[in-house]
Short mmCIF file of C-alpha atoms in Angstrom, two decimals:
data_model
loop_
_atom_site.label_atom_id
_atom_site.label_comp_id
_atom_site.label_asym_id
_atom_site.label_seq_id
_atom_site.Cartn_x
_atom_site.Cartn_y
_atom_site.Cartn_z
CA MET A 1 10.82 -29.19 -18.67
CA THR A 2 12.66 -27.35 -21.32
CA GLN A 3 10.59 -24.26 -20.69
CA ALA A 4 11.12 -24.24 -16.91
CA GLY A 5 14.64 -24.69 -17.25
CA ASP A 6 14.77 -21.65 -19.79
CA PHE A 7 12.53 -19.62 -17.38
CA PHE A 8 15.21 -20.39 -14.54
CA ARG A 9 18.35 -19.74 -16.78
CA ASN A 10 16.73 -16.34 -18.25
CA HIS A 11 15.67 -15.15 -14.50
CA LYS A 12 17.95 -16.59 -12.45
CA VAL A 13 19.11 -13.20 -10.92
CA GLU A 14 15.45 -12.18 -10.06
CA ILE A 15 14.93 -15.89 -8.71
CA CYS A 16 17.90 -15.47 -6.53
CA ILE A 17 17.09 -11.83 -5.39
CA PHE A 18 13.31 -13.38 -4.37
CA ILE A 19 14.97 -16.23 -2.48
CA LEU A 20 17.26 -13.89 -0.53
CA ALA A 21 14.57 -11.63 0.23
CA LEU A 22 12.38 -14.54 1.30
CA ILE A 23 15.04 -15.90 3.69
CA ALA A 24 15.50 -12.63 5.30
CA ARG A 25 11.71 -12.06 6.01
CA LEU A 26 11.24 -15.38 7.17
CA LEU A 27 14.25 -15.47 9.66
CA TYR A 28 13.06 -11.85 11.03
CA LEU A 29 9.49 -13.51 11.39
CA GLY A 30 10.95 -16.42 13.19
CA ILE A 31 12.73 -14.05 15.78
CA SER A 32 9.57 -12.17 16.23
CA ILE A 33 7.54 -14.76 17.09
CA ASN A 34 10.26 -16.20 19.50
CA SER A 35 10.32 -12.69 21.05
CA TYR A 36 6.45 -13.18 21.69
CA GLN A 37 7.01 -16.80 23.00
CA GLY A 38 5.46 -18.05 20.02
CA ASP A 39 2.39 -16.11 19.96
CA LEU A 40 1.87 -15.39 16.24
CA VAL A 41 -0.93 -12.48 16.65
CA GLY A 42 1.38 -10.78 18.99
CA ALA A 43 4.32 -10.71 16.69
CA VAL A 44 2.41 -9.66 13.82
CA ARG A 45 -0.86 -7.66 14.57
CA GLY A 46 1.24 -4.17 14.72
CA ALA A 47 -0.43 -0.78 16.42
CA ASP A 48 -2.10 0.87 13.16
CA GLY A 49 -5.66 -0.69 14.05
CA TYR A 50 -5.96 -2.83 10.70
CA TYR A 51 -6.06 -6.22 13.05
CA VAL A 52 -8.93 -4.91 15.14
CA ILE A 53 -10.93 -3.72 11.88
CA SER A 54 -10.23 -7.08 10.52
CA GLU A 55 -11.31 -8.99 13.31
CA ASN A 56 -14.74 -6.85 13.44
CA ILE A 57 -15.33 -7.80 9.55
CA ILE A 58 -14.38 -11.66 10.28
CA HIS A 59 -16.98 -11.34 13.13
CA GLY A 60 -19.54 -9.58 11.46
CA ASN A 61 -19.20 -6.43 13.52
CA GLY A 62 -18.32 -3.99 10.36
CA PHE A 63 -15.50 -2.04 9.35
CA SER A 64 -14.80 -0.70 13.03
CA SER A 65 -12.07 -0.09 15.04
CA GLU A 66 -14.08 -0.34 18.48
CA ASP A 67 -13.68 -3.55 20.67
CA THR A 68 -17.15 -3.07 21.76
CA PRO A 69 -20.62 -2.31 20.32
CA PRO A 70 -21.94 -0.12 19.00
CA TYR A 71 -18.85 -0.82 16.68
CA ALA A 72 -18.82 2.83 15.08
CA PRO A 73 -17.61 2.48 11.64
CA ASN A 74 -14.21 3.65 11.27
CA SER A 75 -13.11 6.57 8.50
CA PHE A 76 -9.63 6.58 9.03
CA ARG A 77 -8.19 3.26 7.58
CA PRO A 78 -8.86 2.76 3.85
CA PRO A 79 -10.34 -0.62 3.09
CA LEU A 80 -7.85 -3.05 1.17
CA GLN A 81 -5.68 -4.18 4.24
CA PRO A 82 -8.26 -4.86 6.90
CA TYR A 83 -10.41 -6.94 4.12
CA PHE A 84 -7.05 -8.56 2.77
CA LEU A 85 -6.59 -9.63 6.40
CA ALA A 86 -10.09 -10.82 7.11
CA SER A 87 -10.26 -12.68 3.83
CA THR A 88 -7.03 -14.39 4.01
CA TYR A 89 -7.96 -15.41 7.93
CA SER A 90 -11.16 -16.71 6.62
CA ILE A 91 -9.75 -19.20 4.00
CA PHE A 92 -8.01 -21.23 6.70
CA GLY A 93 -8.93 -19.73 10.15
CA SER A 94 -5.49 -18.58 10.97
CA TYR A 95 -3.47 -15.67 10.29
CA TRP A 96 -0.18 -17.91 9.31
CA LEU A 97 -1.75 -17.83 5.74
CA THR A 98 -1.97 -14.03 5.63
CA ILE A 99 1.70 -13.31 7.03
CA ILE A 100 3.02 -15.83 4.71
CA LEU A 101 1.41 -14.11 1.84
CA LEU A 102 2.50 -10.70 2.86
CA ILE A 103 6.23 -12.13 3.17
CA ILE A 104 5.84 -13.43 -0.32
CA LEU A 105 4.54 -10.12 -1.77
CA GLY A 106 7.40 -8.31 0.11
CA SER A 107 10.08 -10.71 -1.48
CA LEU A 108 8.57 -9.59 -4.79
CA LEU A 109 8.88 -6.00 -4.28
CA PRO A 110 12.71 -6.24 -5.00
CA VAL A 111 12.16 -7.95 -8.44
CA MET A 112 9.30 -5.45 -9.39
CA ALA A 113 11.63 -2.47 -8.51
CA MET A 114 14.51 -4.20 -10.97
CA ASN A 115 11.78 -4.17 -13.63
CA ILE A 116 11.08 -0.67 -13.18
CA VAL A 117 14.67 0.36 -12.88
CA ARG A 118 15.30 -1.22 -16.20
CA PHE A 119 13.17 1.48 -17.73
CA MET A 120 15.51 4.08 -16.80
CA PHE A 121 19.02 2.38 -16.82
CA ASN A 122 20.75 -0.19 -18.73
CA ALA A 123 23.40 -0.89 -16.37
CA ARG A 124 23.24 -4.48 -14.85
CA GLY A 125 24.86 -3.10 -11.72
CA VAL A 126 22.43 -0.55 -10.69
CA ILE A 127 19.69 -3.02 -11.73
CA VAL A 128 21.01 -5.84 -9.47
CA GLY A 129 22.13 -3.39 -6.90
CA THR A 130 18.50 -2.05 -6.68
CA GLY A 131 17.38 -5.85 -5.85
CA VAL A 132 19.84 -6.79 -3.34
CA LEU A 133 19.57 -3.59 -1.60
CA LEU A 134 15.58 -3.70 -1.36
CA ALA A 135 15.94 -7.39 -0.63
CA LEU A 136 17.88 -6.62 2.67
CA GLU A 137 16.48 -3.06 3.40
CA PRO A 138 15.29 -3.30 7.23
CA ALA A 139 12.20 -1.45 7.05
CA SER A 140 11.12 -3.44 4.32
CA ILE A 141 11.65 -6.76 5.84
CA LEU A 142 9.82 -5.17 9.22
CA TYR A 143 6.66 -4.19 7.12
CA SER A 144 6.73 -7.72 5.41
CA THR A 145 6.25 -9.37 8.69
CA ILE A 146 3.68 -7.19 10.42
CA PHE A 147 0.04 -6.33 9.75
CA TYR A 148 0.72 -2.52 8.23
CA SER A 149 -0.43 -1.49 5.09
CA GLU A 150 3.21 -0.61 3.34
CA THR A 151 3.53 -3.99 1.90
CA LEU A 152 0.19 -4.24 -0.05
CA PHE A 153 0.60 -0.60 -0.85
CA ILE A 154 3.98 -0.90 -2.43
CA PHE A 155 2.83 -3.63 -4.36
CA PHE A 156 0.12 -2.23 -5.96
CA PHE A 157 2.10 1.13 -6.29
CA LEU A 158 5.21 -0.76 -8.25
CA LEU A 159 2.77 -2.43 -10.31
CA SER A 160 1.35 0.85 -11.21
CA MET A 161 4.40 2.47 -11.96
CA TYR A 162 5.74 -0.39 -14.11
CA TYR A 163 2.70 -0.02 -16.21
CA ALA A 164 2.68 3.59 -16.69
CA PHE A 165 6.58 3.26 -17.72
CA LYS A 166 5.28 0.52 -20.44
CA TYR A 167 2.34 2.91 -21.42
CA VAL A 168 4.89 5.73 -22.20
CA HIS A 169 7.13 3.42 -24.25
CA ARG A 170 4.32 1.45 -25.96
CA GLU A 171 1.42 3.52 -25.85
CA MET A 172 -0.73 0.58 -25.47
CA TRP A 173 -4.10 1.63 -24.16
CA TYR A 174 -4.33 -1.61 -21.97
CA HIS A 175 -1.32 -0.42 -20.17
CA GLY A 176 -2.61 2.79 -19.09
CA ILE A 177 -5.74 0.98 -17.98
CA PHE A 178 -3.67 -1.24 -15.40
CA ALA A 179 -1.70 1.63 -14.36
CA THR A 180 -4.69 3.89 -13.16
CA ALA A 181 -6.57 0.52 -11.91
CA PHE A 182 -3.35 -0.34 -9.78
CA LEU A 183 -2.91 3.22 -8.58
CA GLY A 184 -6.49 2.98 -7.36
CA LEU A 185 -5.83 0.12 -5.69
CA ALA A 186 -2.85 1.28 -4.06
CA THR A 187 -4.80 4.50 -2.95
CA LEU A 188 -7.52 2.24 -1.43
CA THR A 189 -4.61 0.73 0.75
CA LYS A 190 -2.55 3.98 1.60
CA PRO A 191 -4.42 7.15 0.54
CA VAL A 192 -1.02 9.03 0.09
CA SER A 193 -1.15 8.00 -3.70
CA MET A 194 -4.24 9.90 -4.38
CA TYR A 195 -2.40 12.90 -5.29
CA LEU A 196 -0.38 11.18 -7.53
CA PRO A 197 -2.38 11.77 -10.66
CA LEU A 198 -1.94 15.46 -9.78
CA ILE A 199 2.05 14.93 -10.63
CA LEU A 200 1.51 12.30 -13.40
CA ALA A 201 -0.86 14.34 -15.63
CA PRO A 202 1.37 17.23 -16.16
CA ILE A 203 4.39 14.78 -16.91
CA PHE A 204 2.49 12.88 -19.53
CA MET A 205 1.38 16.18 -20.92
CA PHE A 206 4.95 17.26 -21.35
CA HIS A 207 6.11 13.96 -22.79
CA PHE A 208 3.41 13.99 -25.34
CA ARG A 209 3.60 17.67 -25.81
CA LYS A 210 4.45 17.65 -29.61
CA GLU A 211 2.06 14.88 -30.38
CA LEU A 212 -1.03 16.03 -28.46
CA THR A 213 -3.74 14.48 -30.14
CA LYS A 214 -7.43 14.01 -29.76
CA GLU A 215 -6.88 10.15 -28.98
CA ARG A 216 -4.61 10.87 -26.43
CA ILE A 217 -6.92 13.54 -24.48
CA ILE A 218 -9.63 10.86 -24.63
CA ALA A 219 -7.28 8.41 -23.47
CA ALA A 220 -6.26 10.54 -20.68
CA GLY A 221 -9.88 11.13 -19.77
CA VAL A 222 -10.69 7.14 -19.76
CA PHE A 223 -7.66 6.67 -17.38
CA ILE A 224 -8.92 9.38 -14.55
CA ALA A 225 -12.28 7.60 -14.94
CA VAL A 226 -10.75 4.20 -14.24
CA PHE A 227 -8.87 5.61 -11.31
CA LEU A 228 -12.20 6.95 -9.90
CA LEU A 229 -14.17 3.93 -10.69
CA VAL A 230 -11.85 1.79 -8.65
CA LEU A 231 -12.22 4.53 -5.72
CA SER A 232 -16.06 5.15 -6.07
CA PRO A 233 -17.12 1.82 -3.94
CA TRP A 234 -15.28 3.47 -0.95
CA LEU A 235 -16.41 7.02 -1.87
CA TYR A 236 -19.88 5.78 -1.78
CA ARG A 237 -19.73 4.03 1.57
CA ASN A 238 -18.29 7.27 3.24
CA TYR A 239 -20.94 9.27 1.85
CA ARG A 240 -23.49 6.64 3.02
CA GLU A 241 -22.19 6.34 6.59
CA PHE A 242 -20.78 9.78 6.93
CA HIS A 243 -22.34 12.10 4.07
CA THR A 244 -19.29 13.18 3.06
CA ILE A 245 -17.28 11.98 -0.21
CA GLY A 246 -13.54 11.23 0.80
CA ILE A 247 -11.39 8.49 1.22
CA THR A 248 -10.07 9.09 4.65
CA SER A 249 -9.76 11.49 7.82
CA GLU A 250 -6.06 11.05 7.61
CA GLU A 251 -4.79 14.52 6.53
CA GLY A 252 -6.63 16.05 9.58
CA VAL A 253 -5.47 13.49 12.19
CA THR A 254 -2.11 13.52 11.14
CA LEU A 255 -1.91 17.42 11.35
CA TYR A 256 -3.34 17.36 14.82
CA THR A 257 -2.48 13.99 16.36
CA VAL A 258 1.06 13.46 14.88
CA LEU A 259 2.76 17.01 13.56
CA ILE A 260 1.38 19.23 16.26
CA PRO A 261 2.23 17.20 19.49
CA SER A 262 5.79 16.42 17.87
CA MET A 263 6.27 20.16 17.75
CA PHE A 264 5.15 20.84 21.05
CA ALA A 265 7.27 18.06 22.46
CA VAL A 266 10.38 19.59 21.01
CA GLU A 267 9.44 23.32 21.91
CA HIS A 268 8.33 22.21 25.74
CA SER A 269 11.15 19.62 26.11
CA THR A 270 8.37 16.99 27.02
CA SER A 271 7.57 13.62 24.91
CA PHE A 272 5.38 12.97 22.31
CA GLN A 273 2.84 10.74 24.54
CA LYS A 274 2.53 13.43 26.96
CA GLU A 275 1.59 16.06 24.34
CA PHE A 276 -0.47 14.01 22.59
CA ALA A 277 -2.59 13.10 25.81
CA ASP A 278 -2.79 16.97 26.36
CA TRP A 279 -4.04 17.82 22.92
CA THR A 280 -6.75 14.95 22.87
CA ALA A 281 -7.74 16.15 26.49
CA HIS A 282 -8.85 19.19 24.74
CA GLY A 283 -10.87 17.64 22.48
CA VAL A 284 -8.93 16.57 19.30
CA LYS A 285 -10.13 13.25 18.19
CA GLY A 286 -7.43 10.76 17.53
CA PRO A 287 -7.41 7.83 14.48
CA ASN A 288 -10.12 6.01 16.10
CA GLU A 289 -12.28 8.48 17.02
CA ALA A 290 -11.91 10.89 14.06
CA THR A 291 -14.72 11.04 11.17
CA ILE A 292 -14.30 11.91 7.49
#
């Protein structure tokens, strides 16, 4: 009982911010479900296709975003979010557990960010202010209550950054392992972070420039290997299905079905929907049709 009391006393600010974030997200979920007349799935499924893929996984149709046979494999969406939805649904046969877990993860993000900010600032106001702002930040609240991948991605990404800072400060090898492993999981949730090693490597090289020993070079090689090892099952899956080693077809799809229609909508004074329809009518494939 004393240990529990000490924990609450020592972390009362973090606990209060977690509770604040939790209340904000539960309130928004309640409003969202009410607007859908009590339909949980309608309120949380979102429009990014993760729900459809998770349903196909649950029903044995594979990693596909198609509603009907032959259920062609999808190469646009990375695997972690759909499998997270499918696995949590399978436990209780309902998406209630899934959305509650997402809300809990979303409520932890402000506290995790506070711990990272501590590595850079020693000002209590900055640390607490970061937590409060992220607890009430509207987009974070939204993404914690809908089946988009942002919450799971940020969770793994912040864990990666936390252990990266710990490695820089203490240089314990297992901190580096954790940092790169969680970065790999973040990449399998939202592929944008796959470019981060290209940014972090020069930063670490500069940080240790005066003490660049053989051991540190070997450690850097090990960390890169861990990152690739986490990605390897998905890379192999895409090679087996599409004969290409890669994570996603997102780069090309984003360019041709998001950026270009947006530019044409401005140039032609039309809508994105019209330009998107015209573009795809000329053979450009959208997220559910494009392959890696």
